[in-house]
Short mmCIF file of C-alpha atoms and ligand atoms in Angstrom, two decimals:
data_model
loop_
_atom_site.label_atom_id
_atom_site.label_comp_id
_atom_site.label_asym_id
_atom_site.label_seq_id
_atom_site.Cartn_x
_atom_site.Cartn_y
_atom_site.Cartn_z
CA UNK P 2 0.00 0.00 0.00
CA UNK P 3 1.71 3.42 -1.36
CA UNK P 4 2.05 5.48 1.82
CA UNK P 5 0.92 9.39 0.88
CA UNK P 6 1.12 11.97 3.37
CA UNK P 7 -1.86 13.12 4.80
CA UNK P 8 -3.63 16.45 2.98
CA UNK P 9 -3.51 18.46 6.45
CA UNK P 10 -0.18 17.80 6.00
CA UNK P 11 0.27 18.98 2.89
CA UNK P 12 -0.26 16.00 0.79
CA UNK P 13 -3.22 15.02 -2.15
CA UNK P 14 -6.75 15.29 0.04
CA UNK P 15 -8.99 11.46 -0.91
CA UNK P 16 -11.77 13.51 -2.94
CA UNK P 17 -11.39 16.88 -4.52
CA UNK P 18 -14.87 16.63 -6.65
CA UNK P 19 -17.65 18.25 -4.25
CA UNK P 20 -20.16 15.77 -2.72
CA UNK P 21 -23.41 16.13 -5.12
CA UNK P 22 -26.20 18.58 -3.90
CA UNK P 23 -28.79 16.56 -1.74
CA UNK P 24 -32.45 17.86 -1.67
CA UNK P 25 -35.66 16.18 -1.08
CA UNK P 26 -37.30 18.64 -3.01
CA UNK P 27 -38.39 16.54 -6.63
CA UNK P 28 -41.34 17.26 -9.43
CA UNK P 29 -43.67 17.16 -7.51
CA UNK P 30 -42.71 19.84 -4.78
CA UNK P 31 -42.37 22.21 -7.55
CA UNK P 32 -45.23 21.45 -8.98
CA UNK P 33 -47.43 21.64 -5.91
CA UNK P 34 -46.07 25.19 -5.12
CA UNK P 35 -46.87 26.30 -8.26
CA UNK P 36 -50.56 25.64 -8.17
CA UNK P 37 -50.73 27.31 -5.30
CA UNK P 38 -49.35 30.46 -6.68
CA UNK P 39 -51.03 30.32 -10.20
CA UNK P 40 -54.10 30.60 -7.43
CA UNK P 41 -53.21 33.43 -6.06
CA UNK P 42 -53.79 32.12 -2.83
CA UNK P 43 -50.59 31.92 -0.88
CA UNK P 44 -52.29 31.80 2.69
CA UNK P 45 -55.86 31.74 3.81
CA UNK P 46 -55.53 32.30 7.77
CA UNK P 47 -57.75 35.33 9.40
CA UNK P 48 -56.81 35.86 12.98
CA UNK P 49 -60.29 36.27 14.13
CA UNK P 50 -63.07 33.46 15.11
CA UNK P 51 -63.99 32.88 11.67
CA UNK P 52 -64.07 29.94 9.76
CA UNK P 53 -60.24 30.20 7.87
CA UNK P 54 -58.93 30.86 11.79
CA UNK P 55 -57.98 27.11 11.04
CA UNK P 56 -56.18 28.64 7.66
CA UNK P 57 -56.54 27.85 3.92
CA UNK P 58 -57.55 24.39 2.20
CA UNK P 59 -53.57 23.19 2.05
CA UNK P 60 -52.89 23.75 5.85
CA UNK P 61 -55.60 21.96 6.61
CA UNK P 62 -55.42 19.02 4.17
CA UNK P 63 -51.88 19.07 5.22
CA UNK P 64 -53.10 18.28 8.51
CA UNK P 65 -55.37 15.88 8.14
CA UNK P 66 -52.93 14.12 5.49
CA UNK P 67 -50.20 14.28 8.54
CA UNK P 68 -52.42 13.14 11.68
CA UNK P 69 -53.26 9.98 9.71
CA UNK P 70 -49.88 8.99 8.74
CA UNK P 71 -48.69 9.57 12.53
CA UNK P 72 -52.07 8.14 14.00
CA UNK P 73 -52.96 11.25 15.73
CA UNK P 74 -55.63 12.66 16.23
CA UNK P 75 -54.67 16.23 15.96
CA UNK P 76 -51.96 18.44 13.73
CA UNK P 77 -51.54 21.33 14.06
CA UNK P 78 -49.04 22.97 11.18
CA UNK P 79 -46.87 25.97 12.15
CA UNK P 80 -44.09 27.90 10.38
CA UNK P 81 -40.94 25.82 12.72
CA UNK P 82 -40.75 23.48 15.07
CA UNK P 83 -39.38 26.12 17.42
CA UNK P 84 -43.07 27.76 17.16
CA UNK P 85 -44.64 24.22 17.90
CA UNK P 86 -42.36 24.26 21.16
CA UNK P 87 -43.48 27.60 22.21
CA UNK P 88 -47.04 26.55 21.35
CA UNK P 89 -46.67 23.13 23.01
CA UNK P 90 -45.44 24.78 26.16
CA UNK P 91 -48.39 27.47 26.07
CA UNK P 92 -50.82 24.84 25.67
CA UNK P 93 -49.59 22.87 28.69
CA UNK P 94 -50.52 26.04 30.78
CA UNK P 95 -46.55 25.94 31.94
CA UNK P 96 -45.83 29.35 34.22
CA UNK P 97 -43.94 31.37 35.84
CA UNK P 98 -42.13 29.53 38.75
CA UNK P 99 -42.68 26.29 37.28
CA UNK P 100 -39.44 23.97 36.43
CA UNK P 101 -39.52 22.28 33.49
CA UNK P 102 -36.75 19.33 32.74
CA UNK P 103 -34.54 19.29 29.75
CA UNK P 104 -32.20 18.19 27.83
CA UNK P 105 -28.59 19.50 27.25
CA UNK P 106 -28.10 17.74 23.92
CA UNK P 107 -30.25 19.11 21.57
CA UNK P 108 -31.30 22.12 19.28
CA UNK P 109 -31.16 25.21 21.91
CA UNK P 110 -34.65 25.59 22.17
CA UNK P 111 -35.62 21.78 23.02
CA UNK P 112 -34.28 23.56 26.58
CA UNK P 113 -34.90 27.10 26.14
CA UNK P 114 -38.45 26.67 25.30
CA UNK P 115 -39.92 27.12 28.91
CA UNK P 116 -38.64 30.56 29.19
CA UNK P 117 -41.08 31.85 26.62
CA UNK P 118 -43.60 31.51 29.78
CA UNK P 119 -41.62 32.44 32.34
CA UNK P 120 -40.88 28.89 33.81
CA UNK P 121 -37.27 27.53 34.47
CA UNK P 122 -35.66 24.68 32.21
CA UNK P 123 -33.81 22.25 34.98
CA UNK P 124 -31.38 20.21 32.98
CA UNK P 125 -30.96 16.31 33.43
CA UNK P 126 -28.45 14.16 32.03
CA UNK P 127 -28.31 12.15 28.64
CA UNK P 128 -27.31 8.36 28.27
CA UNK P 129 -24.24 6.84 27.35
CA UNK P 130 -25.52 4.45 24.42
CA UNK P 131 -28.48 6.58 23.28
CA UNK P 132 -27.86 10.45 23.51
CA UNK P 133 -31.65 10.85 25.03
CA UNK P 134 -32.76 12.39 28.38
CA UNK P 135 -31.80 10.10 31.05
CA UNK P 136 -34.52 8.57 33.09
CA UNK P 137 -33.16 8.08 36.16
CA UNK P 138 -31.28 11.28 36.33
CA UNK P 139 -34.47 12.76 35.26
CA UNK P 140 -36.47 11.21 38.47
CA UNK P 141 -33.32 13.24 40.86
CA UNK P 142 -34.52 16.50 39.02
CA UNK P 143 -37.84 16.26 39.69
CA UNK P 144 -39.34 18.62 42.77
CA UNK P 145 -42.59 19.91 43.79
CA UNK P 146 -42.34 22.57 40.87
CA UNK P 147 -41.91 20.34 38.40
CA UNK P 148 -44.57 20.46 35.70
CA UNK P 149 -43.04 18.90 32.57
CA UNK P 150 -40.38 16.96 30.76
CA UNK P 151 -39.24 18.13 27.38
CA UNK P 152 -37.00 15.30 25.93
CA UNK P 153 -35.63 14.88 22.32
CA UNK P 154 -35.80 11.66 19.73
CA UNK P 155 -31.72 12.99 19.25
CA UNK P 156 -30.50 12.28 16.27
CA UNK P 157 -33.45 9.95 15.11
CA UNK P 158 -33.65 7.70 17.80
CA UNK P 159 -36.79 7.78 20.18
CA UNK P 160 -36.50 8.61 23.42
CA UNK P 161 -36.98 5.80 26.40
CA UNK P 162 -41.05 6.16 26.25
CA UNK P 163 -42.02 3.25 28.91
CA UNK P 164 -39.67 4.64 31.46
CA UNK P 165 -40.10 8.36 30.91
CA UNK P 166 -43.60 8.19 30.20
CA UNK P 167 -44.18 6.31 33.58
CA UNK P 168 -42.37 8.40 35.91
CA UNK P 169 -44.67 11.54 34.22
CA UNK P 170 -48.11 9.35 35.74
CA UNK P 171 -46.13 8.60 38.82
CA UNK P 172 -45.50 12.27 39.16
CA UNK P 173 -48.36 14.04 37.14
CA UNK P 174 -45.98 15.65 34.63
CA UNK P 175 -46.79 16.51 30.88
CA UNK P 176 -44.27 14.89 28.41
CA UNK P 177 -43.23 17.19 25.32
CA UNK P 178 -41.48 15.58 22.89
CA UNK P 179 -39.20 16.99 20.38
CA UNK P 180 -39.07 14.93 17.34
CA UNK P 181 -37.93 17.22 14.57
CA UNK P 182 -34.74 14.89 13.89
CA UNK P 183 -37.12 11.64 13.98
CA UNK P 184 -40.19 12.24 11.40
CA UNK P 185 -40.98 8.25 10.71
CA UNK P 186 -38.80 6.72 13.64
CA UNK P 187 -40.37 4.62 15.72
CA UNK P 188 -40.42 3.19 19.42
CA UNK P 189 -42.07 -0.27 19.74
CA UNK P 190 -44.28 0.38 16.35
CA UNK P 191 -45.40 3.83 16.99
CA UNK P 192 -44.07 6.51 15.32
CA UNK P 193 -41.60 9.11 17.27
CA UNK P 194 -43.63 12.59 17.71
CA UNK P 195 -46.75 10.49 19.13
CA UNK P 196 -45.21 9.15 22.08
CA UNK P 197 -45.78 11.83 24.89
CA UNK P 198 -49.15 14.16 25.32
CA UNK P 199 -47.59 16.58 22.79
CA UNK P 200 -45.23 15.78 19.95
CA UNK P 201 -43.52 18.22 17.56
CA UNK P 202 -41.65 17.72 14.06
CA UNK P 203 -39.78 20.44 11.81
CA UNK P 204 -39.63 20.79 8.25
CA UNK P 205 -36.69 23.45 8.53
CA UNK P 206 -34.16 22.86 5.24
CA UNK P 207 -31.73 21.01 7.19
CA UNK P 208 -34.61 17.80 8.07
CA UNK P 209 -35.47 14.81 6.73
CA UNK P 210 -38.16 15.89 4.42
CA UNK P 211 -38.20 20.13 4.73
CA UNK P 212 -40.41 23.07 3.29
CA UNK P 213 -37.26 26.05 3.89
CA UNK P 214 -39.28 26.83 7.32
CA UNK P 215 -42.20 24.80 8.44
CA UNK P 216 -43.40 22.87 11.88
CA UNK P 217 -46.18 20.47 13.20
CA UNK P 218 -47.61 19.72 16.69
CA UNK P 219 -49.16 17.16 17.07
CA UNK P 220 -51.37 15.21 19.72
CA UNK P 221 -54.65 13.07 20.96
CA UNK P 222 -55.79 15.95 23.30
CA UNK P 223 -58.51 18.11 22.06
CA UNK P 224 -57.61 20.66 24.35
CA UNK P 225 -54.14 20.94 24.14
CA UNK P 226 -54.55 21.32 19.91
CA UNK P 227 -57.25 23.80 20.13
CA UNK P 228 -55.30 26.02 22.62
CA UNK P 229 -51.71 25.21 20.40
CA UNK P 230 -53.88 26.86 17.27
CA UNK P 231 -54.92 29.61 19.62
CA UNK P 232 -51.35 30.63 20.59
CA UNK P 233 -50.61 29.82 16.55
CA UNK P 234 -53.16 32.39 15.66
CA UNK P 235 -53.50 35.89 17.60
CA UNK P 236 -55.30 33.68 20.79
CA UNK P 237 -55.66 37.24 23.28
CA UNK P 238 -57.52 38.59 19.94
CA UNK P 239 -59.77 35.72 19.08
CA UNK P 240 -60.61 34.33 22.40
CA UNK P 241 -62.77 37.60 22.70
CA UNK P 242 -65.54 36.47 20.50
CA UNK P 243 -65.20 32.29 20.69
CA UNK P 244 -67.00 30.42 22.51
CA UNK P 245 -64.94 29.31 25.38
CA UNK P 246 -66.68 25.81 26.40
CA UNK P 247 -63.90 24.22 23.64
CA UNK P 248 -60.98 25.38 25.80
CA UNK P 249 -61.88 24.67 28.94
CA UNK P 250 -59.30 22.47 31.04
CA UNK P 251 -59.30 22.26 34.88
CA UNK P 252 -55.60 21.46 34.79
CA UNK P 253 -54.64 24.05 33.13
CA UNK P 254 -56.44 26.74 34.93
CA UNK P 255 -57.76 29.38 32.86
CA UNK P 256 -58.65 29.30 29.58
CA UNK P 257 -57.71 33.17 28.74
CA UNK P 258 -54.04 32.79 29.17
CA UNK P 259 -53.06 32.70 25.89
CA UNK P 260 -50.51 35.12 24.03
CA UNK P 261 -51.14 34.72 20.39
CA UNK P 262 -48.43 35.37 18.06
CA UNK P 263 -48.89 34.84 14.05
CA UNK P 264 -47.17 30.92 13.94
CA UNK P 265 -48.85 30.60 10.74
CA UNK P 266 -47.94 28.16 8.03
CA UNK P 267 -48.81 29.81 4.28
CA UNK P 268 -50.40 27.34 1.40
CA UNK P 269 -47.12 27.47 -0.15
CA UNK P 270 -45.25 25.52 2.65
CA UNK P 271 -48.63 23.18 3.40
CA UNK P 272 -48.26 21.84 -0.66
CA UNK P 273 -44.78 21.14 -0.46
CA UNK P 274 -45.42 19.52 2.70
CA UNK P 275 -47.73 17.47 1.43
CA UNK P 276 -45.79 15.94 -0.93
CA UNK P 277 -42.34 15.88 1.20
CA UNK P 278 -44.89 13.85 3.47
CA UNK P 279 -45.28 10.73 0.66
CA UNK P 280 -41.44 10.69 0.59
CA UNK P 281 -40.64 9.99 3.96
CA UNK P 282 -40.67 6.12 3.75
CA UNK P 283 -38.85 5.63 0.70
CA UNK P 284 -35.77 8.70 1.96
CA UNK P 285 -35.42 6.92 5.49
CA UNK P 286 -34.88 3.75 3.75
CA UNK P 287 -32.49 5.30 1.56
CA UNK P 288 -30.77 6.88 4.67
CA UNK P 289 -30.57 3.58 6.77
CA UNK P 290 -29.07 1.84 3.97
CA UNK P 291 -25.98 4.82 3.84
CA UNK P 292 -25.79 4.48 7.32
CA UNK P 293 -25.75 0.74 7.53
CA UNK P 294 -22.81 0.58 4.67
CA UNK P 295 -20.52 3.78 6.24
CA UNK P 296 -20.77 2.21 9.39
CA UNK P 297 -19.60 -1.55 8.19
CA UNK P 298 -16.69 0.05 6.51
CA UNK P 299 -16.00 2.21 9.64
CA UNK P 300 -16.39 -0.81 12.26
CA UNK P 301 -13.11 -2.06 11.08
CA UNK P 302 -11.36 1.14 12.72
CA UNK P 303 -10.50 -0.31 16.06
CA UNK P 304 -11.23 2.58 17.53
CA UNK P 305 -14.27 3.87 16.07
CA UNK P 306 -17.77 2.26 16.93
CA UNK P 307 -20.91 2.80 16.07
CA UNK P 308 -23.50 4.00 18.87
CA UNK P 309 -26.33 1.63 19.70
CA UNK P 310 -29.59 1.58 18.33
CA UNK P 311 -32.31 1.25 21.26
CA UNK P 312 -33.38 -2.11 21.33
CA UNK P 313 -37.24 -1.86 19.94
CA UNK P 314 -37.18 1.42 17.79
CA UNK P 315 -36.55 2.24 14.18
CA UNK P 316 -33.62 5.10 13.86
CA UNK P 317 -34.31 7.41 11.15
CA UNK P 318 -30.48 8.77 11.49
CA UNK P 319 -30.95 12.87 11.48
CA UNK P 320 -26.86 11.66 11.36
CA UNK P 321 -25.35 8.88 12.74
CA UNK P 322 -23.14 9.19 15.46
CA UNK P 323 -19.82 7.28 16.23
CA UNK P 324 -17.46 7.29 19.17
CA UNK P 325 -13.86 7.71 19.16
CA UNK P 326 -11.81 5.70 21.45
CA UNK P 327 -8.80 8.50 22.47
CA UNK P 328 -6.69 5.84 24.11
CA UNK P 329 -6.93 3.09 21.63
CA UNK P 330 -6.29 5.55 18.82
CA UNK P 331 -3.45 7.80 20.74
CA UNK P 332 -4.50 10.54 19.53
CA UNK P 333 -6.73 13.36 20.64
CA UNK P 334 -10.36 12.45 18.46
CA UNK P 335 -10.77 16.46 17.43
CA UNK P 336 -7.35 15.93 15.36
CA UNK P 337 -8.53 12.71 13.89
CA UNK P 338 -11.68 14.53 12.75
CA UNK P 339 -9.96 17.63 11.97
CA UNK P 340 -7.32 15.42 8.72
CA UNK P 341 -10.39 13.42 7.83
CA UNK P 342 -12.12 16.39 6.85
CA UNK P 343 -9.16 17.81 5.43
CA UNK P 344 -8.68 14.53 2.83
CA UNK P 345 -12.40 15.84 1.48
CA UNK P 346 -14.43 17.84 0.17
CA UNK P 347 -17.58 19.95 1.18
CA UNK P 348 -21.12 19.44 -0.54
CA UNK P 349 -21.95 21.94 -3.63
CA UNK P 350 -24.46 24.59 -2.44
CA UNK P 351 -23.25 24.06 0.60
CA UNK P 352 -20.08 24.74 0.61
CA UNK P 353 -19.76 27.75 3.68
CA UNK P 354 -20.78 24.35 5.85
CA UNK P 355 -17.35 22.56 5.58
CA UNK P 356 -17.25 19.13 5.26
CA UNK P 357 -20.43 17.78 6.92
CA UNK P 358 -18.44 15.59 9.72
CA UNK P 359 -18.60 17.28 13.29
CA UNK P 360 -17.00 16.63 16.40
CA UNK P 361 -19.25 16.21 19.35
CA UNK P 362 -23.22 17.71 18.47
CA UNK P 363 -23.93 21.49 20.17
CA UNK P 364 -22.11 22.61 23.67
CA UNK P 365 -23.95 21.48 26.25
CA UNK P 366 -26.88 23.65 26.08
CA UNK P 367 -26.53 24.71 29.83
CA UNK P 368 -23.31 26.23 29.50
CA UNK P 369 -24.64 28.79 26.83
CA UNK P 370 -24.52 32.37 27.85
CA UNK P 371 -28.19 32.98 28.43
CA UNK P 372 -28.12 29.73 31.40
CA UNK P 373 -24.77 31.04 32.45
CA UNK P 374 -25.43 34.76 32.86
CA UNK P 375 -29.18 34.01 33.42
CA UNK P 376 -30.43 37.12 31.67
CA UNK P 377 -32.85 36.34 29.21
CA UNK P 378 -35.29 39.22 28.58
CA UNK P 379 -34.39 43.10 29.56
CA UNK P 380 -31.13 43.14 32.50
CA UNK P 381 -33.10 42.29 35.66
CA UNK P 382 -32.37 38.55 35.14
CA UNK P 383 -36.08 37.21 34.59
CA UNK P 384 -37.31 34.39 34.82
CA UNK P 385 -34.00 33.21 37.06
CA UNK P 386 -34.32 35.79 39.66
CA UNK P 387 -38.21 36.41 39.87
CA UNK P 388 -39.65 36.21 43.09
CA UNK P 389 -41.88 33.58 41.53
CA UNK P 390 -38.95 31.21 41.30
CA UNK P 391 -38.08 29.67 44.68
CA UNK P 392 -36.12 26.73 43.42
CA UNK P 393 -32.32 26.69 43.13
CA UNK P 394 -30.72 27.33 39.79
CA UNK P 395 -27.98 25.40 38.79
CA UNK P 396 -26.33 25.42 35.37
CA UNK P 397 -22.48 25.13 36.34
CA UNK P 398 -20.17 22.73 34.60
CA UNK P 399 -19.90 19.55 35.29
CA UNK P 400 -23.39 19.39 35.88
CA UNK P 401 -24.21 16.08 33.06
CA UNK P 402 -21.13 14.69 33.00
CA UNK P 403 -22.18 12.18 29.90
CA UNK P 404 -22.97 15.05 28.03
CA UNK P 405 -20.08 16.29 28.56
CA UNK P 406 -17.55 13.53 27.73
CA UNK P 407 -19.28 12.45 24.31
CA UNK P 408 -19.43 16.36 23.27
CA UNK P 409 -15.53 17.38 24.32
CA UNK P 410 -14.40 13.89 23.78
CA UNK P 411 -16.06 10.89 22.43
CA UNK P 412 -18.72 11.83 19.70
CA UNK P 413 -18.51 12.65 16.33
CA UNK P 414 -21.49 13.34 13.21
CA UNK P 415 -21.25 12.46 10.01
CA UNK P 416 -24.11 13.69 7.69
CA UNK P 417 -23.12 12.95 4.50
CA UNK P 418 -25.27 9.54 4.53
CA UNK P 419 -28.72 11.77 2.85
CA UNK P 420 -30.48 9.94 0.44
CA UNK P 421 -28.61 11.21 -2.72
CA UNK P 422 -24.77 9.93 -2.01
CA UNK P 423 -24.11 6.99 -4.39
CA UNK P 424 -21.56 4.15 -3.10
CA UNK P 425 -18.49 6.03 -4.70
CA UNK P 426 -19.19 9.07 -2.18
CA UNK P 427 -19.14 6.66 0.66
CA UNK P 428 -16.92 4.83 -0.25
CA UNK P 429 -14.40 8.20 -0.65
CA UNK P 430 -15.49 9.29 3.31
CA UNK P 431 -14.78 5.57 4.12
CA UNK P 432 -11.08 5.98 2.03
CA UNK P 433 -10.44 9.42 4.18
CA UNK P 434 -10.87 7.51 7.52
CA UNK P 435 -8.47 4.78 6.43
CA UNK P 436 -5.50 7.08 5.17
CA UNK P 437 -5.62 8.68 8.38
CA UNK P 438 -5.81 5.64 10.21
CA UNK P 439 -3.44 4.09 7.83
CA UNK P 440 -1.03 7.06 8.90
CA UNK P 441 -1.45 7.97 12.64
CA UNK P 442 2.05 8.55 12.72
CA UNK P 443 1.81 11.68 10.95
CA UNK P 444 -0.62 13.44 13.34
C1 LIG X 507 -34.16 21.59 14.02
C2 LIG X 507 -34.58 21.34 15.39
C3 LIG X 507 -35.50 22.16 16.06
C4 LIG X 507 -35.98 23.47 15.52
O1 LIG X 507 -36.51 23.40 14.26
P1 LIG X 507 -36.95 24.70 13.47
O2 LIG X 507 -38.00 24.19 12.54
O3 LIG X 507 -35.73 25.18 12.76
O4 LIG X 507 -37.47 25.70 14.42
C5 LIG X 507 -35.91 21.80 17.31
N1 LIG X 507 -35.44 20.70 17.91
C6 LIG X 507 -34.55 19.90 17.32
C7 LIG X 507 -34.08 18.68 18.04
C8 LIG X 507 -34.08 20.19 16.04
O5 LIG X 507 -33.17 19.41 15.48
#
């Protein structure tokens, strides 16, 4: 085997040709959107109790389309899956003093959702095999102001349902889940998003199937959906002339405290959705079968493994992760990483990214300025410091230490494996691995 010096080095990189442009988006996308705008009709929503307060005939056909593919009874489409967090957490009634449990590991606002309403995200740790919210360091976070657990189907793998979902009976919590990296994952034959009371999905351009900006919520409450399209759709305006019988939950206290903000989705985003929607099968099949032939050729790296797949569930792979075994390897994995990605080459269109392999996920969510200064809106340091909050903040490092070794040690992403990539293209990220394997010596 010739023996070339590695291209951080200096020497020829594996692949100079760009990876090819993956998109979901196909004929039919294109063709949806433009019968919507030959109509005219690019969204239908009035923010008044009126009959299109539910929006225009894509929304809601999008909808109904979605709730029976996830076998829900509700959806409710907004324009991101950060606005079906915020709505999720409105509908839940969460306040002001109330502790809500989250994840570190995740998109910021799977944690930073609570503080819309004034309540206090209380961070738990993930697990070792899995990435998702830890159950039993869940159960030591839990106190009398606990009202809710958001977790997070990371990376395309459901969350641990029978445990999590058990200790919310035992202790009367609402479960939120965050699916937006698992649309068509499932846990023990039901799909990831329908697990907890609420479930939410994205359709932001960097997911599994995507509209640019889109989100759903959905759930089997009738409640819960009719006050999420409330806080979708100008609720403190419309509640004024609906009749309020439909919203009425004792749990939840009154049925008046709703913000509305303007979460709408437009007809544009509902056809493409539509469509993306009859795709998601045949992509995730595509995606496994990347992932399942990158991470053959990878197992023979003796220190590189795969992560394990929770026995029961169907990963949808948002990326698959690996781990990096420091001390078998003797060398530090973020230099590994770093002349891998230097023997390739990023993806055309997307080519201010890099190449698409990351080291560890996001920081540990805790240890972002907003949880470490705890100023979130104006400089008086509310919610932290409101005399509503009697609990005891705690967001140093150190504070989930799994977290913490697979982001600043162990973990690393790889997401070229979309539905797209031929063998050659995986074969070249498998080829990058080996020379720098092959030539350790050099790092
Ligand atoms: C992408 C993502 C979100 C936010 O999605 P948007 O549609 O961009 O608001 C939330 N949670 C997780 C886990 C995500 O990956």
């Amino acid at each position: 085997m010739p023996k070339y010096k590695l291209a951080i080095n200096g020497g020829p990189k594996v692949r100079y040709k760009k990876f090819p442009f993956c998109t979901p988006i196909g004929r039919e996308e294109i063709k949806a959107a433009t019968e919507v705008l030959k109509s005219g009709i690019l969204s239908q929503f009035l923010g008044s109790w009126h009959e299109s307060f539910y929006g225009g005939p894509q929304v809601q056909q999008l909808e109904k389309e979605w709730a029976a593919f996830y076998k829900v009874k509700h959806a409710v489409s907004v324009n991101s899956a950060t606005s079906a967090l915020i709505c999720a957490v409105g509908a839940a009634g969460i306040s002001p003093g109330d502790e809500v449990i989250v994840t570190p590991y995740s998109m910021c606002v799977s944690a930073t959702a609570p503080l819309f309403y004034g309540a206090i995200p209380v961070f738990a740790d993930i697990e070792e095999d899995y990435l998702c919210l830890n159950p039993k360091s869940i159960e030591q976070k839990i106190t009398k102001r606990t009202r809710a657990i958001i977790v997070a189907d990371i990376l395309g793998q459901p969350y641990d349902a029978a445990a999590i979902n058990k200790l919310a009976r035992k202790y009367k919590l609402i479960v939120i889940e965050d699916a937006a990296q698992a649309p068509g994952a499932k846990y023990k034959g039901k799909y990831a998003g329908t697990l907890a009371d609420m479930g939410i999905y994205s359709l932001n351009y960097h997911k599994h199937i995507h509209t640019g900006e889109g989100g759903i919520l959905v759930t089997d409450d009738d409640i819960l959906a009719e006050r999420a399209r409330m806080i979708r759709n100008h609720a403190d305006a419309v509640i004024d002339s609906r009749p309020l019988k439909l919203l009425k939950k004792k749990s939840i206290g009154s049925y008046v405290n709703m913000l509305g903000y303007n979460f709408r989705m437009t007809e544009l985003e509902a056809a493409v959705a539509r469509q993306q929607l009859k795709k998601i099968k045949k992509f995730n099949t595509e995606r496994l079968k990347n992932v399942n032939y990158l991470a053959k050729k990878l197992s023979v790296i003796p220190f590189i493994k795969s992560l394990k797949k929770r026995p029961g569930c169907e990963h949808v792979y948002y990326m698959p992760a690996f781990s990096f075994d420091e001390i078998i390897a003797g060398v530090a994995r973020d230099k590994f990483i770093k002349a891998v990605a230097a023997e390739l080459s990023p993806m055309a269109k997307r080519e201010n990214e890099g190449v698409l392999i990351e080291t560890g996920y996001v920081k540990p969510l805790y240890l972002l300025p907003i949880f470490q200064k705890q100023i979130c809106y104006g400089s008086k340091g509310y919610p932290f410091r409101s005399p509503y909050y009697k609990g005891k903040l705690s967001y140093q490092k150190g504070l989930a230490p799994v977290c913490e070794y697979h982001h600043y040690h162990d973990l690393f992403l790889i997401e070229l494996i979309m539905p797209g990539l031929s063998r050659r293209d995986l074969d070249d990220i498998a080829e990058a691995f080996y020379k720098v394997w092959r030539n350790l010596g050099e790092l």
